[in-house]
C-alpha atoms as one frame of an Amber mdcrd trajectory, in Angstrom:
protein
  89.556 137.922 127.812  93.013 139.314 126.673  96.299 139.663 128.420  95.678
 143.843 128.810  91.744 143.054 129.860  92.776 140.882 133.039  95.732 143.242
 133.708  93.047 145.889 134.015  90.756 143.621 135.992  94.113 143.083 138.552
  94.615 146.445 138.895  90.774 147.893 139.237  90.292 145.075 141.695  93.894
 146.207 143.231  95.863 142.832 144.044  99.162 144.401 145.511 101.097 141.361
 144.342 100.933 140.523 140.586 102.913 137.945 138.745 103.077 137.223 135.124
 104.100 134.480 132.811 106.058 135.298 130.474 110.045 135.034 128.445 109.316
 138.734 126.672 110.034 140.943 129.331 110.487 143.439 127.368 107.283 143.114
 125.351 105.163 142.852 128.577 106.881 146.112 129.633 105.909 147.549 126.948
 102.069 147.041 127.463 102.252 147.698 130.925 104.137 151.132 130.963 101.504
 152.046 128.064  98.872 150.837 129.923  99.605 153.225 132.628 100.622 156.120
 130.515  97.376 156.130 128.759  94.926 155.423 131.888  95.390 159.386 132.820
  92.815 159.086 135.024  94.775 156.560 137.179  97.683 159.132 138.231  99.976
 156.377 139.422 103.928 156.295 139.697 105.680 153.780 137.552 108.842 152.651
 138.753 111.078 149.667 136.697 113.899 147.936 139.026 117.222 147.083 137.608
 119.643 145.522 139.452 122.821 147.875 139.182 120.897 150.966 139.321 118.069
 150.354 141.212 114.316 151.735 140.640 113.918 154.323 137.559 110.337 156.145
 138.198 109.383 157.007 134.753 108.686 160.200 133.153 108.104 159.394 130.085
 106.394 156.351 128.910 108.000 155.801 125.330 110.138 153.147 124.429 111.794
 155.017 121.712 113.442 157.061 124.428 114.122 154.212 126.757 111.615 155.172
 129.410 113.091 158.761 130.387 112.824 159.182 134.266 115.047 159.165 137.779
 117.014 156.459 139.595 115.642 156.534 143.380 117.559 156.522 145.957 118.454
 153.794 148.625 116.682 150.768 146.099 119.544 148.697 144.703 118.786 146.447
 146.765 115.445 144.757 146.758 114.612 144.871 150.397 115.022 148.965 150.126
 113.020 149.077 146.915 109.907 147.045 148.635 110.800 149.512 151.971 110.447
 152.844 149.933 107.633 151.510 147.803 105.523 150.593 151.339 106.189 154.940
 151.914 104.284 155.342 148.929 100.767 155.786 147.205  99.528 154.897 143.714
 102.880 153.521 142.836 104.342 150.666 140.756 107.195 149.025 140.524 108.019
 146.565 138.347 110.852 143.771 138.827 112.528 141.119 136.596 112.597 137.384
 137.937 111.892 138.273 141.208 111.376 134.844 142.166 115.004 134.079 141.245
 115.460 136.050 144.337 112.998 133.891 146.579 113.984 131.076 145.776 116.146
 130.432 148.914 113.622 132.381 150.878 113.242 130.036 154.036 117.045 132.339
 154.422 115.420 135.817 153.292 112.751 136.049 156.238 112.810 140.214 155.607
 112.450 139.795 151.771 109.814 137.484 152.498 107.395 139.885 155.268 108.470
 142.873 153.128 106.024 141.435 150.391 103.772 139.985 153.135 103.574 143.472
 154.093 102.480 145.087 150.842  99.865 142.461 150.268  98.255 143.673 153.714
  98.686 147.436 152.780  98.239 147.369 149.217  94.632 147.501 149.156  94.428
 151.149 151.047  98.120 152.638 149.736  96.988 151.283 145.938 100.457 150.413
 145.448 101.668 147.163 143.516 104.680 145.179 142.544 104.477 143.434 139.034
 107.260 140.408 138.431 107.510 139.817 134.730 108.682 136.221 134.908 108.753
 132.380 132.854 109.126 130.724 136.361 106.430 130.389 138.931 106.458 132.123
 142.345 108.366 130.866 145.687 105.614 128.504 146.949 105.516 130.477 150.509
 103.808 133.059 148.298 101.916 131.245 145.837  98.890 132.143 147.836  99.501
 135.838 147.444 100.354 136.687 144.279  98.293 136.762 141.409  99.019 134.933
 138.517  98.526 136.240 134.867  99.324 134.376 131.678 100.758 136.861 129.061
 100.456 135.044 125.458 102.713 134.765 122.782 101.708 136.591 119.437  98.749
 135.612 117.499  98.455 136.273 114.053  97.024 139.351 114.199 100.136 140.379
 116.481 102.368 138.531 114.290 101.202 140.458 111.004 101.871 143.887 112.776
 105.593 142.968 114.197 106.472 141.455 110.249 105.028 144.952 108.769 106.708
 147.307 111.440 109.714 145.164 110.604 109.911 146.320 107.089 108.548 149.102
 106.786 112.252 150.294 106.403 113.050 148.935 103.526 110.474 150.095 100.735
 111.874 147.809  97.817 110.465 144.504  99.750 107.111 143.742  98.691 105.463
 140.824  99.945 102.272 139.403  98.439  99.142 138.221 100.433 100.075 134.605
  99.885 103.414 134.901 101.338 102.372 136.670 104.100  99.605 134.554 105.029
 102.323 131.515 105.100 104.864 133.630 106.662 102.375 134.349 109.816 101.392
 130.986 110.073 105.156 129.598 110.001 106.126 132.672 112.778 103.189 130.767
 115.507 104.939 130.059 118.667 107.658 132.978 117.989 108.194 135.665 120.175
 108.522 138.714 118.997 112.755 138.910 119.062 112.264 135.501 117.369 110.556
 136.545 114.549 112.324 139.339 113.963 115.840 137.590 113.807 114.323 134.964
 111.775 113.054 137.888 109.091 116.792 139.584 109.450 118.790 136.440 108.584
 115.833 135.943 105.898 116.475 139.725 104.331 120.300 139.449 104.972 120.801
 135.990 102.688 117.802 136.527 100.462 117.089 140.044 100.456 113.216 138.592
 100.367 111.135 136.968 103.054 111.736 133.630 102.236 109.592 131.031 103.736
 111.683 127.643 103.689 114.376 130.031 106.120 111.308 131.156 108.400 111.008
 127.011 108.124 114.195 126.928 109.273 114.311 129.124 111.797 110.637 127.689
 112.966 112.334 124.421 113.541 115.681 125.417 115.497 113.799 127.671 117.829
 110.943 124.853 118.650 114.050 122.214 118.895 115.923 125.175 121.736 112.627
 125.046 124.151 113.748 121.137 124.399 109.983 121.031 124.666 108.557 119.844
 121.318 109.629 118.072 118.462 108.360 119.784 114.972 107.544 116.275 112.835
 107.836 117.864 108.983 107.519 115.144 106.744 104.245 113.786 107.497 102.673
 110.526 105.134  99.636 110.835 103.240  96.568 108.951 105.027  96.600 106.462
 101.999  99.730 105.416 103.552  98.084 103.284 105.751  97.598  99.787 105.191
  94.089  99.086 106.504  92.459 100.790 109.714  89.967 101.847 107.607  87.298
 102.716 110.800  90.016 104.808 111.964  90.484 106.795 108.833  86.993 107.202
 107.842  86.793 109.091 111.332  89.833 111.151 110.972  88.051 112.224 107.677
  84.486 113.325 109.548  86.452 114.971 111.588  89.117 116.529 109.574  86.193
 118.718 107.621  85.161 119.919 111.337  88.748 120.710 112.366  89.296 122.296
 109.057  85.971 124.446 109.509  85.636 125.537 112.906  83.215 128.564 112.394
  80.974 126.613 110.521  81.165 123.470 113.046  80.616 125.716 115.467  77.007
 127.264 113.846  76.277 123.578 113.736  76.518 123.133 117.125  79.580 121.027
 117.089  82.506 121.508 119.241  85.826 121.546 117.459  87.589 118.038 117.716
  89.853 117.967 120.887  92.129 114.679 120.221  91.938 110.873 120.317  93.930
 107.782 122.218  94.947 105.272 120.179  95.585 101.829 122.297  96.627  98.401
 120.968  99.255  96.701 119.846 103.007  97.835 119.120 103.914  98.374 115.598
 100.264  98.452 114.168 100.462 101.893 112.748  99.224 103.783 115.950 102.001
 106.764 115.868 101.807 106.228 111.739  98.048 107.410 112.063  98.930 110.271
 113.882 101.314 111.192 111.527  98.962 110.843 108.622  96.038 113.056 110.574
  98.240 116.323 110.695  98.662 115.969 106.592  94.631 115.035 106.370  93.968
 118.213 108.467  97.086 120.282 106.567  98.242 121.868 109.758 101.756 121.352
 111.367 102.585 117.940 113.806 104.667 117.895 116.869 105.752 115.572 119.578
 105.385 116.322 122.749 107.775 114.590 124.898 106.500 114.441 128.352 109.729
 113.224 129.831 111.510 116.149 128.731 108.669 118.558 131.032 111.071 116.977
 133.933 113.085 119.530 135.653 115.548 119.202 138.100 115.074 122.284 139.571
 111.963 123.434 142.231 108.924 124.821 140.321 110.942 123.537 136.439 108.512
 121.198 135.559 105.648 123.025 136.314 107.567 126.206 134.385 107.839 123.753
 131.141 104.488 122.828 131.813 103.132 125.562 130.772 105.499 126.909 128.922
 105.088 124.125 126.284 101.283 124.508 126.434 101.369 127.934 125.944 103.719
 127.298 122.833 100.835 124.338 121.355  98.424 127.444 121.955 100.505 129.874
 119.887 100.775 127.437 116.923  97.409 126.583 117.015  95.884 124.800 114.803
  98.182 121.992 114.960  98.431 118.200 115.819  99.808 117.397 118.780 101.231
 113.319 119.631 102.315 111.881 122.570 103.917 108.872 122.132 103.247 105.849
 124.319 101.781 108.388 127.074 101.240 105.590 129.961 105.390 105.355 130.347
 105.337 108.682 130.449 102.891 109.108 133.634 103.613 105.635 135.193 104.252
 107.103 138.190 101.501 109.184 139.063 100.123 106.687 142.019 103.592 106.683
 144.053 104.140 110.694 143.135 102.923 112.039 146.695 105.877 110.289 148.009
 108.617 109.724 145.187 108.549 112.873 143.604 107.001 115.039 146.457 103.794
 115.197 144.156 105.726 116.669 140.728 104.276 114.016 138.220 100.855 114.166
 139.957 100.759 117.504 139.616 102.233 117.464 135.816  99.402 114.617 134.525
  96.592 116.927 136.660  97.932 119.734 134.438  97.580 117.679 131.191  94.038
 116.474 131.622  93.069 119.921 133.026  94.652 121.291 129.917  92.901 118.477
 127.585  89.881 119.169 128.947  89.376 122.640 129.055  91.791 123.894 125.991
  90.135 126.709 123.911  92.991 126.551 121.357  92.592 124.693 117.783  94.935
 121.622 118.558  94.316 118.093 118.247  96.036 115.937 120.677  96.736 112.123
 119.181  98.045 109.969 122.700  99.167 106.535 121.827  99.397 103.391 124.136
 100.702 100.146 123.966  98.822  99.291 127.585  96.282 100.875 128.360  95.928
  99.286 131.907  98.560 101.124 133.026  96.562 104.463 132.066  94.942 106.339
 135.365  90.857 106.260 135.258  90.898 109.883 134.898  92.733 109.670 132.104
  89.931 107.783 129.959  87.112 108.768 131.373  84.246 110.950 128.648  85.724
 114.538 127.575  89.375 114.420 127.342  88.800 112.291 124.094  86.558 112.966
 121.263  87.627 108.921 121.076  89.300 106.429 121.533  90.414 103.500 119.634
  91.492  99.640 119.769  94.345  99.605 117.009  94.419  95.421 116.718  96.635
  93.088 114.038  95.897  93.650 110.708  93.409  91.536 109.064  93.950  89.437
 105.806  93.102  92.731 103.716  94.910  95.002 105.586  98.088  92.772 105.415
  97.609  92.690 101.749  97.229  96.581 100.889 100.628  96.513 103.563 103.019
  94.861 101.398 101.753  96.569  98.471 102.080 100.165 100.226 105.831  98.684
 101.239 106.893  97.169  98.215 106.185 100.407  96.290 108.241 102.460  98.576
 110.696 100.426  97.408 110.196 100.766  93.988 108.827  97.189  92.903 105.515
  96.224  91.457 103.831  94.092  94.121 101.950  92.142  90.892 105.324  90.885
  90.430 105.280  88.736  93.276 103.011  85.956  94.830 101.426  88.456  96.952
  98.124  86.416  98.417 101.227  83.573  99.638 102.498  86.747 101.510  99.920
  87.652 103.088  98.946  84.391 104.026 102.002  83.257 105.286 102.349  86.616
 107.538  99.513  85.930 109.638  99.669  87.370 113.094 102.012  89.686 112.170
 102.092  93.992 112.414 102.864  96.363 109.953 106.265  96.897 111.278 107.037
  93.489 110.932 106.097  93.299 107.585 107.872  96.179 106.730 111.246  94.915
 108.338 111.051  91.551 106.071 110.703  93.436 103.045 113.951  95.388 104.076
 115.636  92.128 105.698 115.091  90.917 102.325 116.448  93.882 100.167 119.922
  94.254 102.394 120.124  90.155 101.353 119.280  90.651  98.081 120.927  93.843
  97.634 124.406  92.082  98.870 124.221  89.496  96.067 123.490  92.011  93.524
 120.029  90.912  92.515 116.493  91.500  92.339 114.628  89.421  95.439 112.144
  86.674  94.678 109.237  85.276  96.187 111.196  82.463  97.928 113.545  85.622
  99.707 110.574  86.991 101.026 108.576  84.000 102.421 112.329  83.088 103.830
 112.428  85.800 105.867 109.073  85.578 106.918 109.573  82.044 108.089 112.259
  83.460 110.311 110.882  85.867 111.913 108.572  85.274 114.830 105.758  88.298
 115.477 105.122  89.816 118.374 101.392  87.870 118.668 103.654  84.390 119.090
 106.146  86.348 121.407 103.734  87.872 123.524 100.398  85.484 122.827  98.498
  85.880 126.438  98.772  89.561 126.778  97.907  90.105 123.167  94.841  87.321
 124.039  94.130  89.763 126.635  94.318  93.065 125.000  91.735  91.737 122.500
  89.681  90.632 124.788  89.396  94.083 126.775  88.653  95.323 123.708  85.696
  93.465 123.260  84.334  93.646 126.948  84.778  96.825 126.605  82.861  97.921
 123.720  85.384 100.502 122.744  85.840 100.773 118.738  87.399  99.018 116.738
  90.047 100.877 114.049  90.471  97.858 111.942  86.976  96.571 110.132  86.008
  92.858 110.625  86.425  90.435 107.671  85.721  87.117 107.278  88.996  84.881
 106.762  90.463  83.515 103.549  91.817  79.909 103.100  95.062  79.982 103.724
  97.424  79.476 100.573  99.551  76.465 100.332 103.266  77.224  99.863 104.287
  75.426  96.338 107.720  73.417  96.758 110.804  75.446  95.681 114.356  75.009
  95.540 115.619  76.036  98.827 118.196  79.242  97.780 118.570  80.268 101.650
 120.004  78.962 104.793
């Protein structure tokens, strides 16, 4: 059901009190002024407050003349607005951040039984009041008002506001192609947003040029302080290993990447996976890699950032950044070591007065239930510290043990390094590498290789074999530093029949280091 399709519901079922979500006040005007105008049969008064003038009942329900109508008397101030609109019958009036105006309202007792009032009344008089707002309603009214989500623009939306937009200037033309990529790039825009974005693109190009709707794409995802836009995202190849973990990201890619098809089949679309394990074995790199296998966009979601200072601000970014992950759907969405960011969900009814309790119930609700085509990838370096709810069947498609890289794995990771760097790993004593790295993560690896380079790269000259197994002889891996709870990771793991991303491999002998001349101290 759309936005306009539960607004009519509200109204036809007349709830007095009607709130909606929403940044574009003046787009949700829009609809709702329409809505009225063209429902003839309705008959009802439409009134919109501003705060200097008061309440302007409209006569005329275009926007192109600014909603032609009277100022009534005596409602400047709220309290005489809600007054003169309980006088009424098959009226509307419709208010901007009302709850701005509640939000001290233990101190505006009249304010507050004004609206009591309507909600008892409303029913009979058929009269409403509509706040157009981004922040939720004072809780002391919560219970009265109705709440409707109003969307930001999906792509059919999106197409119509970039071909209104130039329809003034004939001598643009814009292919198919570029208009395709040019709605998917304007996802999780509002409508002022994507038309600034297209008038800096026409000013400096004179075109619609895509890598500026890029740029514009990533500055106004960076202002919600929300999300994170991630563009450089590795090929899957670039992982060293895992292969469990990327044969299933390939299944599932093909389903993600056909939805209308999976769905014939009888499969849901893919909803997300944990990743659990060990710290610096390529959990966040996977994620990464999944949004280029699937060829949609990646962002971070930052849970810490959903904090607000401010009564009702968390819940506000709550769903505001939710409702941004629906806009840009289909995307990948990662949260990054997600148990620090709930840890304190069991003391919340008392430390936070029930904020990050009600923030985490928001998140699996939202996990669960989401209708929109984005793939959440949580990582975790404990999982103990995760909430039962949080793992239990459906808020996962699956989850996964990432554990130290085998013999194999280690050995396709210092090739996948040492050609970032530019070096041929076949000119190096690679099984003595990987032998002599035993126990140790990808990100360890990947720091002796560069340990090695700044050394080497300081003398002015190529690194050798003895460089390298110096450095790994002085570093000591995480599985040494942290042995028992690495012991027990693996062997929760295993109790707990949960799969495996790395596949089991038999051992190798372990390669004798040759004697060398000893270059390094």
């Amino acid at each position: 059901m759309n936005f306009l399709d539960k607004f009519d519901a509200t109204i036809r079922g007349v709830f007095p009190l009607i709130h909606i979500y929403s940044s574009e006040y003046d787009r949700v005007l829009y609809d709702i002024v329409n809505y009225f105008f063209n429902k003839t049969s309705f008959g009802f008064t439409v009134g919109i407050y501003n705060s200097a003038k008061g309440v302007k009942a409209i006569s005329d329900g275009s926007i192109l003349n600014s909603y032609q109508g009277e100022y009534i008397p005596g409602t400047v101030d709220i309290e005489g607005a809600l007054r003169i609109l309980l006088e009424k019958s098959e009226t509307v009036f419709i208010f901007r951040n009302l709850d701005l105006y509640l939000q001290d309202y233990f101190r505006k007792p009249k304010l507050i039984d004004l609206l009591y009032t309507i909600y008892e009344v409303g029913i009979s008089s058929r009269i409403f009041v509509i706040n157009i707002s981004s922040y939720p309603v004072a809780p002391e009214l919560k219970n009265y008002f109705i709440a409707i989500d109003y969307p930001l623009p999906d792509e059919t939306e999106i197409k119509k506001i970039i071909k209104e937009f130039l329809e003034p200037y004939e001598n643009i033309k814009v292919d198919r192609k570029t208009l395709n990529m040019a709605i998917n790039l304007c996802k999780g825009m509002s409508k002022a947003e994507i038309e600034g974005a297209l008038s800096i693109s026409l000013v400096t190009k004179k075109k619609i040029d895509l890598d500026i709707l890029r740029e514009e794409k990533a500055r106004i995802v960076k202002k919600t302080g929300l999300l994170e836009w991630i563009e450089e995202v590795p090929p899957i190849d670039d992982i060293g290993g895992l292969d469990n973990l990327k044969d299933w990201f390939r299944k599932i890619a093909y389903a993600f990447k056909n939805p209308s098809k999976a769905n014939k089949y009888g499969l849901k679309v893919p909803k997300g996976c944990l990743l659990t394990g060990i710290p610096g074995t390529g959990k966040t790199l996977s994620a990464k890699a999944i949004a280029s296998l699937f060829e949609v966009p990646l962002f971070r979601l930052d849970v810490a950032r959903l904090y607000g200072s401010l009564v009702g601000e968390t819940e506000r970014n709550v769903r505001e950044a939710l409702s941004l992950i629906d806009a840009m759907s289909p995307c990948v969405v990662i949260v990054d070591e997600v148990e620090k960011a709930i840890s304190g969900i069991h003391s919340s009814s008392y430390s936070d007065s029930g904020v990050t309790s009600r923030l985490v119930g928001s998140l699996l609700y939202y996990l669960q239930e989401k209708k929109s085509h984005s793939f959440f990838v949580c990582t975790s370096n404990d999982i103990s510290l995760l909430p039962p709810e949080f793992l239990r069947k459906g808020r996962f498609d699956e989850i996964w043990y990432v554990g130290l890289p085998n013999e194999i794995e280690r050995e396709y990771i210092w090739k996948i390094h040492l050609k970032k760097t530019g070096r041929d790993w076949k000119d190096y004593n690679l099984n003595l590498f990987v032998s002599q790295s035993e126990g140790f993560t990808g990100a360890e690896i990947e720091a002796v290789i560069q340990e090695t380079l700044y050394h080497c790269f300081y003398e002015d000259r190529e690194p050798t074999d003895e460089d390298f197994l110096h450095y790994i002889s002085k570093t000591t891996p995480l599985s040494t530093l942290e042995k028992d709870k690495i012991r027990r990771l693996e062997e929760w793991a295993k109790t707990s029949q949960i799969k495996r991303a790395n596949l089991v491999v038999p051992a190798r002998k372990p390669e004798k280091i040759k004697a060398t001349k000893k270059i390094l101290n």
